[in-house]
Tab-separated table of C-alpha atoms and ligand atoms in Angstrom:
chain	number	residue	atom	x	y	z
A	25	MET	CA	76.900	83.278	170.627
A	26	ASN	CA	80.361	84.740	169.842
A	27	ALA	CA	81.038	87.344	172.522
A	28	GLY	CA	82.905	90.586	171.992
A	29	PRO	CA	85.283	91.934	174.578
A	30	GLY	CA	84.296	93.939	177.724
A	31	VAL	CA	81.394	92.438	179.528
A	32	PRO	CA	79.476	95.703	180.976
A	33	PRO	CA	78.241	96.066	184.415
A	34	ARG	CA	74.523	94.599	184.879
A	35	ARG	CA	72.869	96.323	187.397
A	36	ALA	CA	72.317	100.121	186.652
A	37	PHE	CA	69.610	101.032	184.006
A	38	SER	CA	71.953	102.782	181.911
A	39	PRO	CA	75.471	103.207	183.209
A	40	ALA	CA	77.514	105.966	182.024
A	41	MET	CA	78.624	104.236	178.926
A	42	ALA	CA	76.703	101.172	177.826
A	43	ARG	CA	76.557	99.032	174.695
A	44	LEU	CA	72.991	98.651	173.526
A	45	VAL	CA	70.831	96.874	171.006
A	46	MET	CA	68.136	99.094	169.870
A	47	LYS	CA	65.405	97.351	167.676
A	48	PHE	CA	62.854	98.919	165.730
A	49	GLY	CA	59.598	97.240	164.158
A	50	GLY	CA	57.618	97.776	161.023
A	51	THR	CA	55.485	100.544	162.402
A	52	SER	CA	58.449	102.469	163.609
A	53	VAL	CA	60.174	102.636	160.067
A	54	ALA	CA	57.147	102.901	157.950
A	55	ASP	CA	58.385	105.912	155.866
A	56	VAL	CA	61.567	108.078	155.830
A	57	GLU	CA	60.006	110.608	158.127
A	58	ARG	CA	59.728	107.873	160.607
A	59	ILE	CA	63.224	106.502	159.909
A	60	ARG	CA	64.298	110.005	160.457
A	61	ASN	CA	62.763	109.915	164.071
A	62	VAL	CA	64.261	106.452	164.680
A	63	ALA	CA	67.707	108.116	163.627
A	64	ARG	CA	67.199	110.873	166.549
A	65	HIS	CA	66.663	108.190	169.127
A	66	VAL	CA	69.904	106.557	167.890
A	67	LYS	CA	71.717	109.866	167.918
A	68	ARG	CA	70.627	110.462	171.336
A	69	GLU	CA	72.065	107.241	172.847
A	70	VAL	CA	75.401	107.879	170.671
A	71	ASP	CA	75.470	111.153	171.972
A	72	ALA	CA	75.242	109.967	175.465
A	73	GLY	CA	78.504	107.662	174.818
A	74	HIS	CA	76.893	104.622	174.323
A	75	GLU	CA	77.875	101.815	171.704
A	76	VAL	CA	74.914	101.026	169.518
A	77	ALA	CA	73.759	98.344	167.140
A	78	VAL	CA	70.399	98.716	165.622
A	79	VAL	CA	68.283	96.177	164.334
A	80	VAL	CA	65.379	96.975	161.973
A	81	SER	CA	62.241	95.390	160.674
A	82	ALA	CA	61.085	96.035	157.109
A	83	MET	CA	58.787	98.968	156.676
A	84	ALA	CA	55.304	98.358	157.853
A	85	GLY	CA	53.320	96.003	155.227
A	86	THR	CA	56.424	95.319	153.437
A	87	THR	CA	56.842	91.718	154.310
A	88	ASN	CA	53.194	91.104	153.794
A	89	GLU	CA	53.587	92.392	150.057
A	90	LEU	CA	56.994	90.352	149.547
A	91	VAL	CA	55.016	87.261	150.741
A	92	SER	CA	52.176	87.758	148.741
A	93	TRP	CA	54.314	88.247	145.501
A	94	CYS	CA	55.810	84.830	146.056
A	95	ARG	CA	52.288	83.410	146.269
A	96	ASP	CA	51.317	85.265	143.219
A	97	ALA	CA	54.521	83.769	141.659
A	98	ALA	CA	53.664	80.270	142.347
A	99	ALA	CA	51.559	78.769	144.853
A	100	LEU	CA	54.255	76.182	145.657
A	101	HIS	CA	57.474	77.904	145.708
A	102	ASP	CA	60.961	77.052	146.637
A	103	ALA	CA	61.325	78.140	150.461
A	104	ARG	CA	65.085	79.259	149.672
A	105	GLU	CA	63.951	81.728	146.787
A	106	TYR	CA	61.001	82.705	149.268
A	107	ASP	CA	63.759	83.564	151.789
A	108	ALA	CA	65.649	85.660	149.114
A	109	VAL	CA	62.769	87.716	148.270
A	110	VAL	CA	61.243	88.462	151.859
A	111	ALA	CA	64.772	89.093	153.320
A	112	SER	CA	64.926	92.047	150.995
A	113	GLY	CA	62.366	94.324	153.072
A	114	GLU	CA	64.998	94.516	156.011
A	115	GLN	CA	68.048	95.288	154.009
A	116	VAL	CA	66.066	98.482	152.389
A	117	THR	CA	65.346	99.762	155.970
A	118	ALA	CA	68.853	99.081	157.054
A	119	GLY	CA	70.465	100.962	154.214
A	120	LEU	CA	68.080	103.827	154.590
A	121	LEU	CA	68.666	104.327	158.157
A	122	ALA	CA	72.447	104.086	157.699
A	123	ILE	CA	71.941	106.775	155.133
A	124	VAL	CA	69.806	109.071	157.527
A	125	LEU	CA	72.402	108.510	160.332
A	126	GLU	CA	75.443	109.461	158.130
A	127	GLY	CA	73.237	112.822	157.139
A	128	MET	CA	73.148	113.722	160.622
A	129	SER	CA	76.804	113.127	161.231
A	130	VAL	CA	76.717	109.808	163.091
A	131	ASN	CA	79.071	107.273	161.914
A	132	ALA	CA	76.969	104.178	160.651
A	133	ARG	CA	76.914	101.331	158.194
A	134	SER	CA	74.305	98.560	157.365
A	135	TRP	CA	75.019	95.107	157.918
A	136	GLN	CA	73.054	92.329	156.172
A	137	GLY	CA	72.978	88.722	157.891
A	138	TRP	CA	75.424	87.015	155.740
A	139	GLN	CA	77.818	90.000	156.061
A	140	LEU	CA	78.285	89.499	159.757
A	141	PRO	CA	77.672	86.667	159.472
A	142	ILE	CA	74.468	85.622	161.235
A	143	LEU	CA	74.530	81.690	160.698
A	144	THR	CA	71.347	79.692	160.970
A	145	SER	CA	69.826	76.402	160.551
A	146	ASN	CA	68.453	75.494	157.129
A	147	ALA	CA	64.931	75.511	158.079
A	148	HIS	CA	64.038	78.190	155.407
A	149	GLY	CA	61.189	80.464	156.325
A	150	ALA	CA	61.697	79.522	160.033
A	151	ALA	CA	65.445	79.343	160.508
A	152	ARG	CA	67.076	79.298	164.070
A	153	ILE	CA	70.069	81.479	164.955
A	154	LEU	CA	73.074	79.131	165.620
A	155	ASP	CA	75.874	81.815	166.016
A	156	ILE	CA	76.321	85.457	165.492
A	157	ASN	CA	79.902	87.024	164.786
A	158	GLY	CA	79.847	90.318	166.638
A	159	GLN	CA	83.581	90.994	166.670
A	160	GLU	CA	83.910	93.229	163.815
A	161	LEU	CA	81.055	95.364	165.216
A	162	VAL	CA	83.103	95.886	168.399
A	163	LYS	CA	85.932	96.498	166.752
A	164	ARG	CA	84.036	99.524	164.940
A	165	PHE	CA	82.362	100.640	168.035
A	166	LYS	CA	85.934	101.286	169.716
A	167	GLU	CA	87.804	102.378	166.596
A	168	ARG	CA	85.305	104.581	164.745
A	169	LYS	CA	82.377	104.918	167.206
A	170	GLU	CA	80.471	103.573	164.240
A	171	VAL	CA	76.702	102.455	164.897
A	172	ALA	CA	76.137	99.171	163.204
A	173	VAL	CA	72.799	99.060	161.454
A	174	VAL	CA	71.682	95.385	161.065
A	175	ALA	CA	68.817	93.942	158.956
A	176	GLY	CA	66.695	91.828	161.309
A	177	PHE	CA	64.756	88.787	160.256
A	178	GLN	CA	67.527	87.454	158.123
A	179	GLY	CA	70.538	85.246	158.400
A	180	VAL	CA	72.610	82.856	156.129
A	181	HIS	CA	72.497	78.854	156.149
A	182	LYS	CA	76.011	77.784	157.802
A	183	ASP	CA	76.925	75.327	154.784
A	184	THR	CA	74.891	76.175	151.922
A	185	GLY	CA	75.363	80.170	152.150
A	186	ARG	CA	71.912	80.734	151.240
A	187	VAL	CA	69.840	83.668	152.791
A	188	THR	CA	67.546	82.435	155.351
A	189	THR	CA	64.782	84.182	157.526
A	190	LEU	CA	63.638	83.641	160.934
A	191	GLY	CA	59.863	83.200	160.898
A	192	ARG	CA	57.093	86.392	160.908
A	193	GLY	CA	58.305	88.626	163.746
A	194	GLY	CA	61.811	87.358	163.449
A	195	SER	CA	63.576	90.749	164.018
A	196	ASP	CA	62.814	90.740	167.715
A	197	THR	CA	64.691	87.487	167.835
A	198	SER	CA	67.695	89.005	165.604
A	199	ALA	CA	68.000	91.710	168.037
A	200	VAL	CA	68.030	89.580	171.183
A	201	ALA	CA	70.594	87.411	169.473
A	202	MET	CA	72.642	90.127	168.591
A	203	ALA	CA	72.556	91.548	172.217
A	204	ALA	CA	73.880	88.241	173.435
A	205	ALA	CA	76.553	88.109	170.757
A	206	ILE	CA	77.946	91.517	171.620
A	207	ARG	CA	77.059	91.310	175.342
A	208	ALA	CA	74.758	94.296	175.423
A	209	GLU	CA	73.675	95.753	178.473
A	210	ARG	CA	70.105	95.737	177.417
A	211	CYS	CA	68.090	95.131	174.297
A	212	ASP	CA	65.632	97.931	173.662
A	213	ILE	CA	62.447	96.744	171.633
A	214	TYR	CA	61.098	100.032	170.526
A	215	THR	CA	57.581	99.480	169.285
A	216	ASP	CA	54.151	100.975	168.798
A	217	VAL	CA	53.104	100.357	172.554
A	218	ASP	CA	54.709	101.459	175.495
A	219	GLY	CA	55.361	98.337	177.439
A	220	VAL	CA	53.804	95.142	178.596
A	221	TYR	CA	50.396	95.573	180.264
A	222	THR	CA	48.876	93.451	182.913
A	223	SER	CA	45.919	92.807	180.325
A	224	ASP	CA	44.695	93.958	176.983
A	225	PRO	CA	43.927	97.798	177.672
A	226	ARG	CA	41.078	97.665	174.999
A	227	VAL	CA	39.454	94.902	177.029
A	228	VAL	CA	40.521	95.897	180.708
A	229	PRO	CA	40.507	99.663	180.910
A	230	ARG	CA	42.133	99.452	184.424
A	231	ALA	CA	44.956	97.426	182.922
A	232	HIS	CA	48.433	99.005	183.927
A	233	ARG	CA	51.889	98.847	182.231
A	234	LEU	CA	54.226	96.459	184.266
A	235	ASP	CA	57.667	97.963	185.248
A	236	LYS	CA	59.019	94.305	185.158
A	237	ILE	CA	58.404	91.045	184.095
A	238	ALA	CA	60.151	87.836	184.601
A	239	PHE	CA	61.173	85.966	181.341
A	240	GLU	CA	59.315	82.812	182.126
A	241	GLU	CA	56.014	85.151	182.612
A	242	MET	CA	56.646	86.911	179.370
A	243	LEU	CA	57.362	83.462	177.752
A	244	GLU	CA	53.741	82.171	178.833
A	245	LEU	CA	52.360	85.745	177.627
A	246	ALA	CA	53.950	85.635	174.228
A	247	SER	CA	53.002	82.023	173.665
A	248	LEU	CA	49.365	82.988	174.736
A	249	GLY	CA	49.357	85.288	171.700
A	250	ALA	CA	50.401	88.661	173.157
A	251	LYS	CA	51.718	90.251	170.044
A	252	VAL	CA	54.526	92.185	171.491
A	253	LEU	CA	57.331	90.045	170.998
A	254	GLN	CA	58.275	87.064	169.042
A	255	VAL	CA	58.184	83.730	171.612
A	256	ARG	CA	61.686	82.682	170.278
A	257	SER	CA	63.136	86.015	171.177
A	258	VAL	CA	62.033	85.784	174.852
A	259	GLU	CA	63.396	82.260	175.002
A	260	LEU	CA	66.736	83.347	174.017
A	261	GLY	CA	66.613	86.351	176.353
A	262	MET	CA	66.067	83.802	179.086
A	263	VAL	CA	68.858	81.291	177.923
A	264	HIS	CA	71.449	84.264	177.548
A	265	ASN	CA	69.969	86.638	180.224
A	266	VAL	CA	69.690	89.450	177.995
A	267	ARG	CA	67.630	92.108	179.583
A	268	ILE	CA	64.833	93.248	177.042
A	269	PHE	CA	63.247	96.536	177.645
A	270	VAL	CA	60.045	97.260	175.639
A	271	ARG	CA	59.497	100.913	174.917
A	272	SER	CA	57.447	103.260	172.695
A	273	SER	CA	59.364	104.593	169.437
A	274	PHE	CA	56.559	107.519	169.197
A	275	ASP	CA	57.708	109.333	172.256
A	276	LYS	CA	59.957	112.438	171.214
A	277	PRO	CA	63.602	111.447	170.829
A	278	GLU	CA	64.855	114.479	172.261
A	279	ASP	CA	62.650	114.554	175.555
A	280	ILE	CA	64.138	111.240	176.710
A	281	ASP	CA	67.004	111.147	179.267
A	282	PRO	CA	69.252	108.575	178.110
A	283	HIS	CA	70.564	107.785	181.550
A	284	GLY	CA	67.316	107.913	183.234
A	285	THR	CA	64.654	105.142	183.547
A	286	PRO	CA	62.182	105.855	180.674
A	287	PRO	CA	58.478	104.585	180.566
A	288	GLY	CA	58.462	100.819	179.416
A	289	THR	CA	58.656	97.257	180.612
A	290	LEU	CA	61.983	95.530	181.494
A	291	ILE	CA	61.739	91.661	180.891
A	292	CYS	CA	64.548	90.206	183.207
A	293	ASP	CA	65.622	87.472	185.492
A	294	GLU	CA	63.002	87.166	188.302
A	295	GLU	CA	65.837	87.806	190.763
A	296	GLU	CA	65.857	91.507	189.552
A	297	ILE	CA	62.212	91.858	190.649
A	298	VAL	CA	61.946	93.076	194.208
A	299	GLU	CA	58.327	93.504	194.733
A	300	GLN	CA	57.098	90.208	192.901
A	301	GLN	CA	53.261	89.922	192.617
A	302	VAL	CA	51.569	86.782	192.973
A	303	VAL	CA	49.801	87.258	189.519
A	304	THR	CA	51.558	89.357	186.926
A	305	GLY	CA	48.973	89.234	184.118
A	306	ILE	CA	45.601	87.839	182.634
A	307	ALA	CA	45.715	86.576	178.895
A	308	PHE	CA	42.823	85.486	176.761
A	309	SER	CA	42.142	84.077	173.361
A	310	LYS	CA	39.082	83.579	171.493
A	311	ASP	CA	40.700	81.635	168.742
A	312	GLU	CA	39.878	78.472	170.407
A	313	ALA	CA	37.773	75.520	169.588
A	314	GLN	CA	36.603	72.479	171.800
A	315	ILE	CA	36.322	68.978	170.611
A	316	SER	CA	34.718	66.205	172.887
A	317	VAL	CA	35.112	62.462	172.007
A	318	ARG	CA	32.384	60.601	173.644
A	319	HIS	CA	32.313	57.293	175.010
A	320	VAL	CA	36.015	56.183	174.016
A	321	PRO	CA	37.104	52.757	175.463
A	322	ASP	CA	38.966	53.335	178.536
A	323	LYS	CA	41.984	51.276	177.881
A	324	PRO	CA	45.707	51.723	176.969
A	325	GLY	CA	46.569	53.312	173.596
A	326	VAL	CA	43.463	55.559	173.288
A	327	ALA	CA	44.834	58.601	173.707
A	328	ALA	CA	47.487	57.773	171.297
A	329	ALA	CA	45.023	56.756	168.883
A	330	ILE	CA	43.319	60.151	169.000
A	331	PHE	CA	46.427	62.596	169.276
A	332	GLY	CA	48.705	60.679	166.867
A	333	PRO	CA	46.592	61.456	163.824
A	334	LEU	CA	46.236	65.128	165.071
A	335	ALA	CA	49.920	65.574	165.358
A	336	GLU	CA	50.626	64.118	162.081
A	337	SER	CA	48.092	66.710	160.571
A	338	ASN	CA	50.085	69.376	162.277
A	339	ILE	CA	47.219	70.420	164.626
A	340	ASN	CA	48.419	71.664	167.678
A	341	VAL	CA	46.369	70.595	170.751
A	342	ASP	CA	46.374	72.788	173.718
A	343	MET	CA	44.156	71.588	176.635
A	344	ILE	CA	43.345	68.086	177.056
A	345	VAL	CA	40.748	66.864	179.650
A	346	GLN	CA	40.090	63.057	180.095
A	347	ASN	CA	37.505	61.878	182.782
A	348	VAL	CA	37.969	59.035	184.865
A	349	SER	CA	35.749	56.307	183.496
A	350	ALA	CA	32.567	55.785	185.910
A	351	ASP	CA	31.697	52.184	184.549
A	352	GLY	CA	35.288	51.033	183.973
A	353	ALA	CA	34.371	50.707	180.390
A	354	THR	CA	34.041	54.027	178.537
A	355	THR	CA	35.246	57.709	179.153
A	356	ASP	CA	35.133	61.246	177.611
A	357	LEU	CA	38.079	63.033	176.243
A	358	THR	CA	37.843	66.892	175.595
A	359	PHE	CA	40.566	68.853	174.025
A	360	THR	CA	41.173	72.295	172.339
A	361	VAL	CA	42.505	73.370	168.952
A	362	PRO	CA	43.262	76.764	167.237
A	363	ALA	CA	39.568	77.723	165.899
A	364	ALA	CA	41.312	77.832	162.299
A	365	ASP	CA	42.032	74.234	162.744
A	366	TYR	CA	38.654	72.903	163.971
A	367	ASP	CA	37.247	71.442	161.064
A	368	ARG	CA	40.508	69.780	160.056
A	369	ALA	CA	40.628	68.349	163.434
A	370	ARG	CA	37.250	67.021	163.335
A	371	ASP	CA	37.831	65.564	159.938
A	372	THR	CA	41.012	63.792	161.199
A	373	ILE	CA	39.206	62.178	164.352
A	374	ALA	CA	36.335	61.128	162.279
A	375	LYS	CA	38.863	59.412	159.786
A	376	ALA	CA	40.280	57.769	162.788
A	377	LYS	CA	36.974	56.625	164.234
A	378	VAL	CA	37.781	52.827	163.742
A	379	GLY	CA	41.127	52.739	165.445
A	380	ILE	CA	39.719	55.085	168.384
A	381	GLY	CA	36.236	53.634	168.767
A	382	TYR	CA	34.113	56.498	170.042
A	383	ALA	CA	30.373	56.873	170.155
A	384	ARG	CA	30.079	60.685	169.262
A	385	LEU	CA	32.205	63.607	168.264
A	386	ASP	CA	30.871	66.982	169.833
A	387	GLY	CA	32.584	70.450	169.232
A	388	ALA	CA	32.321	74.053	170.016
A	389	THR	CA	33.936	76.891	168.555
A	390	ASP	CA	32.155	79.672	170.641
A	391	VAL	CA	34.794	79.169	173.660
A	392	ALA	CA	37.421	81.226	174.924
A	393	LYS	CA	40.574	80.521	176.951
A	394	VAL	CA	41.355	82.717	179.888
A	395	SER	CA	44.912	82.441	181.574
A	396	VAL	CA	46.330	83.833	184.642
A	397	ILE	CA	50.151	83.924	184.961
A	398	GLY	CA	52.435	84.700	187.609
A	399	ILE	CA	55.779	83.169	189.009
A	400	GLY	CA	54.270	83.852	192.472
A	401	MET	CA	52.027	81.017	191.874
A	402	ARG	CA	55.024	78.447	192.854
A	403	SER	CA	54.966	79.670	196.311
A	404	HIS	CA	51.423	80.442	196.958
A	405	ALA	CA	48.653	78.065	197.384
A	406	GLY	CA	44.922	78.386	196.401
A	407	VAL	CA	45.678	80.970	193.589
A	408	ALA	CA	43.391	79.135	191.371
A	409	ALA	CA	40.792	78.175	193.790
A	410	LYS	CA	40.150	81.852	194.065
A	411	ALA	CA	39.305	82.382	190.559
A	412	PHE	CA	36.988	79.295	190.294
A	413	ARG	CA	34.860	81.017	193.109
A	414	ALA	CA	34.842	84.277	191.627
A	415	LEU	CA	33.770	82.955	188.340
A	416	ALA	CA	31.262	80.920	189.625
A	417	ASP	CA	29.884	84.034	191.517
A	418	ARG	CA	29.515	85.653	188.296
A	419	GLY	CA	27.653	82.692	186.730
A	420	ILE	CA	30.613	81.693	184.412
A	421	ASN	CA	30.890	78.024	183.800
A	422	ILE	CA	34.289	76.392	183.361
A	423	ARG	CA	34.548	73.715	180.602
A	424	ALA	CA	38.140	72.817	180.937
A	425	ILE	CA	41.215	73.660	183.155
A	426	THR	CA	44.837	73.261	182.972
A	427	THR	CA	47.459	74.024	185.128
A	428	SER	CA	51.204	74.388	185.192
A	429	GLU	CA	53.724	75.921	187.680
A	430	ILE	CA	53.155	79.443	186.937
A	431	LYS	CA	50.095	79.636	184.965
A	432	PHE	CA	46.661	78.288	184.917
A	433	SER	CA	43.987	78.461	182.142
A	434	VAL	CA	40.309	78.012	182.057
A	435	LEU	CA	37.961	77.379	178.819
A	436	ILE	CA	34.613	79.235	179.113
A	437	ASP	CA	31.839	80.441	176.824
A	438	ALA	CA	33.297	83.255	174.460
A	439	ALA	CA	30.361	85.660	175.633
A	440	PHE	CA	31.544	85.651	178.801
A	441	THR	CA	35.469	86.537	178.052
A	442	GLU	CA	35.705	90.195	178.774
A	443	LEU	CA	33.478	89.722	182.130
A	444	ALA	CA	35.979	86.880	182.983
A	445	VAL	CA	39.085	88.823	182.344
A	446	ARG	CA	38.006	91.838	184.202
A	447	THR	CA	36.827	89.658	187.198
A	448	LEU	CA	40.056	88.073	187.573
A	449	HIS	CA	41.995	91.402	187.003
A	450	THR	CA	40.039	92.720	189.738
A	451	LEU	CA	40.499	89.768	191.928
A	452	TYR	CA	44.366	89.785	191.904
A	453	GLY	CA	44.817	93.227	192.651
A	454	LEU	CA	45.831	94.313	189.180
A	455	ASP	CA	43.618	97.269	188.619
A	456	LYS	CA	45.308	100.531	188.477
A	457	ALA	CA	44.488	103.004	191.148
B	527	LIG	N1	59.333	92.022	158.728
B	527	LIG	C1	59.343	90.661	159.520
B	527	LIG	C2	57.657	90.496	159.605
B	527	LIG	O1	57.122	91.301	159.263
B	527	LIG	C3	60.132	90.361	160.518
B	527	LIG	C4	59.862	91.423	161.833
B	527	LIG	O2	59.278	92.475	161.534
B	527	LIG	O3	59.997	91.423	162.751
B	527	LIG	O4	57.394	89.281	159.963
B	528	MG	MG1	56.953	92.498	165.665
């Protein structure tokens, strides 16, 4: 990223004068009244002496509508024109917010991706940011105290000059990349929840908001489907060490002390987390399906014969369990795929039957994956064993297990999801007092 001058200090939450990126999602800019509320949040930080770049999403529902118009226009359409259409949502919000800010006597101007520019790859619909030029923004912070209102989600292809978009939820990534480019002290993600929780509060009433979470942990949570942030934005935050602060946009702007520590969750380097828990959060997903391939020959090349065709069909395989053969001849192989791909995955395996040479195909869609995450697992033994005992005590059968350095997941019957998640939440001391 193309850094601007002046690296601010890193420690204090909000030093006397800081450079901030403030990102507002679709529900926070859903109508002009809410955009006014956003402007008051921005004005508060500007009045406190901070240099501010705002990144906005399209108004809630807009991108969905634009996407469906493209589909209506032609089921198979040119991805470059899709980007031209869907990038427009953010352009509207950026302009509106700049208008409202000007009306409140805050210097502001809107920026589209191509104007800065935000250079991307040419993967239309899922482009990656390659470079952002933040120099002009920084110059304007200094010379005119001007707020930059940047359209999220969009960029421009570095060679063709065509408009690109970053994939759904991409304005989170725009915001973090922008923060890296202008060396912001922090990237504030204002959203409709007030932070990252130890688990989904709708399932675990005792879930509590985390004050801090490490990048690696948040990456696992986001990959497991926590909707707070686009996965890519967390990756970028980790690579560029951009502190990301998830906070609510519905708090009254004037009630917040711009130099204090407001409610929210800071996603940061693990070094910054003093009181590290062994387990940080429990995630779960019911969108899983299990497929078991029975009596496959136990010889080299069988896994390739199964997972090769699945990969070619673009089916993401998650957990994989293979037994050691008892008779030296055949074994069973179990894996999970997203529930939406279940039928396609079964078809794919059935078509490859001759090459694989299995006896029977079994499957289940009424399964759920429960995952326990925490960087403390690196240095503590027996964390997972405790969970297996607790689940067994509740009569919950485990169908498959996978582990990594900072996470383990179990596949169970979907009917037991809530019980399992609550049990583990209590087991690892995450219940709020
Ligand atoms: N408006 C885009 C979407 O709905 C990008 C975003 O909101 O982050 O996916
Ligand atoms: Mg979002």
